[in-house]
Amino acid sequence: KLQIMESQAESYLKQLELISHDPAAYPHMQSDICSWELFLSHVTKEIEKAKSQFEEQITAIKNGSRLSELSQVQIPKLSFPACNTVHPELLSESSGHDDQGL
């Protein structure tokens, strides 16, 4: 799910950057772009964190631990940032992408 969110955030950010050429039409554009860049950075860090936890578990299993003894890899629930400009659903509809239930 994090990788899907990352892909959708990257796509949305690209769309924002494409329409950012008219600042008068979208006065909050720069703020939205910054919010999405920060969100994308956070998602990327969470993906790396989950991968690291998974690798630690694989190492523990190789060293004799039982899977049932290990804690679950924690995947946080993240929400897209609030938009002042255009909602992600509108961009995904206009670009032909599914939102994949997120």
C-alpha positions as a printed NumPy array, in Angstrom:
array([[  0.   ,   0.   ,   0.   ],
       [  2.821,   2.41 ,   0.749],
       [  4.285,   1.88 ,  -2.703],
       [  0.871,   2.526,  -4.272],
       [  0.553,   5.733,  -2.238],
       [  4.066,   6.728,  -3.275],
       [  3.23 ,   6.207,  -6.935],
       [ -0.025,   8.151,  -6.64 ],
       [  1.676,  11.   ,  -4.778],
       [  4.405,  11.201,  -7.43 ],
       [  1.768,  11.294, -10.155],
       [ -0.263,  13.953,  -8.362],
       [  2.828,  16.068,  -7.716],
       [  3.714,  15.91 , -11.421],
       [  0.182,  17.027, -12.286],
       [  0.43 ,  19.934,  -9.831],
       [  3.737,  20.987, -11.328],
       [  2.222,  20.89 , -14.822],
       [ -0.648,  23.193, -13.878],
       [  1.508,  25.471, -11.714],
       [  2.335,  27.698, -14.671],
       [ -0.736,  29.845, -13.907],
       [ -0.267,  31.048, -10.303],
       [ -3.194,  33.471, -10.563],
       [ -5.604,  30.607, -11.219],
       [ -4.232,  28.553,  -8.322],
       [ -3.044,  30.89 ,  -5.541],
       [ -2.226,  28.048,  -3.11 ],
       [ -0.26 ,  26.045,  -5.663],
       [  3.199,  26.44 ,  -4.095],
       [  1.846,  25.513,  -0.682],
       [  0.204,  22.396,  -2.134],
       [  3.381,  21.403,  -3.964],
       [  5.393,  21.737,  -0.735],
       [  2.81 ,  19.673,   1.168],
       [  2.935,  16.915,  -1.435],
       [  6.737,  16.908,  -1.56 ],
       [  6.834,  16.551,   2.225],
       [  4.21 ,  13.783,   2.117],
       [  6.148,  11.933,  -0.594],
       [  9.32 ,  12.183,   1.486],
       [  7.47 ,  10.767,   4.499],
       [  6.051,   7.854,   2.469],
       [  9.512,   7.06 ,   1.074],
       [ 10.971,   7.004,   4.602],
       [  8.182,   4.69 ,   5.788],
       [  8.846,   2.323,   2.866],
       [ 12.54 ,   2.183,   3.776],
       [ 11.666,   1.624,   7.433],
       [  9.328,  -1.268,   6.556],
       [ 11.963,  -2.823,   4.277],
       [ 14.528,  -2.573,   7.064],
       [ 12.181,  -4.234,   9.576],
       [ 11.466,  -6.998,   7.066],
       [ 15.185,  -7.593,   6.459],
       [ 15.765,  -7.757,  10.231],
       [ 13.074, -10.417,  10.487],
       [ 14.587, -12.456,   7.669],
       [ 17.958, -12.313,   9.429],
       [ 16.359, -13.357,  12.732],
       [ 14.653, -16.337,  11.052],
       [ 17.924, -17.369,   9.409],
       [ 19.507, -17.242,  12.869],
       [ 16.918, -19.621,  14.304],
       [ 14.028, -17.437,  15.464],
       [ 10.493, -18.579,  14.778],
       [  8.262, -16.349,  12.721],
       [  5.563, -16.514,  15.397],
       [  8.037, -15.041,  17.907],
       [  8.734, -11.947,  15.815],
       [  6.749,  -8.74 ,  15.961],
       [  4.807,  -7.703,  12.898],
       [  6.301,  -5.223,  10.458],
       [  4.528,  -1.972,  11.25 ],
       [  2.956,  -0.199,   8.274],
       [  1.384,   3.117,   9.278],
       [ -1.876,   4.329,   7.81 ],
       [ -1.157,   7.535,   5.955],
       [ -3.541,  10.055,   4.454],
       [ -2.924,  12.279,   1.494],
       [ -2.374,  15.933,   2.407],
       [ -5.288,  18.35 ,   2.291],
       [ -5.445,  20.156,  -1.032],
       [ -6.257,  23.784,  -1.625],
       [ -5.898,  23.478,  -5.38 ],
       [ -7.359,  20.372,  -6.985],
       [ -8.334,  17.141,  -5.278],
       [ -6.277,  14.054,  -6.227],
       [ -9.445,  12.226,  -7.277],
       [-10.108,  14.828,  -9.96 ],
       [ -6.6  ,  14.564, -11.33 ],
       [ -6.692,  10.771, -11.319],
       [-10.022,  10.794, -13.17 ],
       [ -8.758,  13.234, -15.768],
       [ -5.529,  11.295, -16.265],
       [ -7.255,   7.915, -16.469],
       [ -5.591,   6.414, -13.372],
       [ -7.474,   4.419, -10.765],
       [ -7.136,   5.564,  -7.187],
       [ -6.88 ,   1.903,  -6.095],
       [ -9.17 ,   2.484,  -3.133],
       [ -6.88 ,   4.929,  -1.362]])
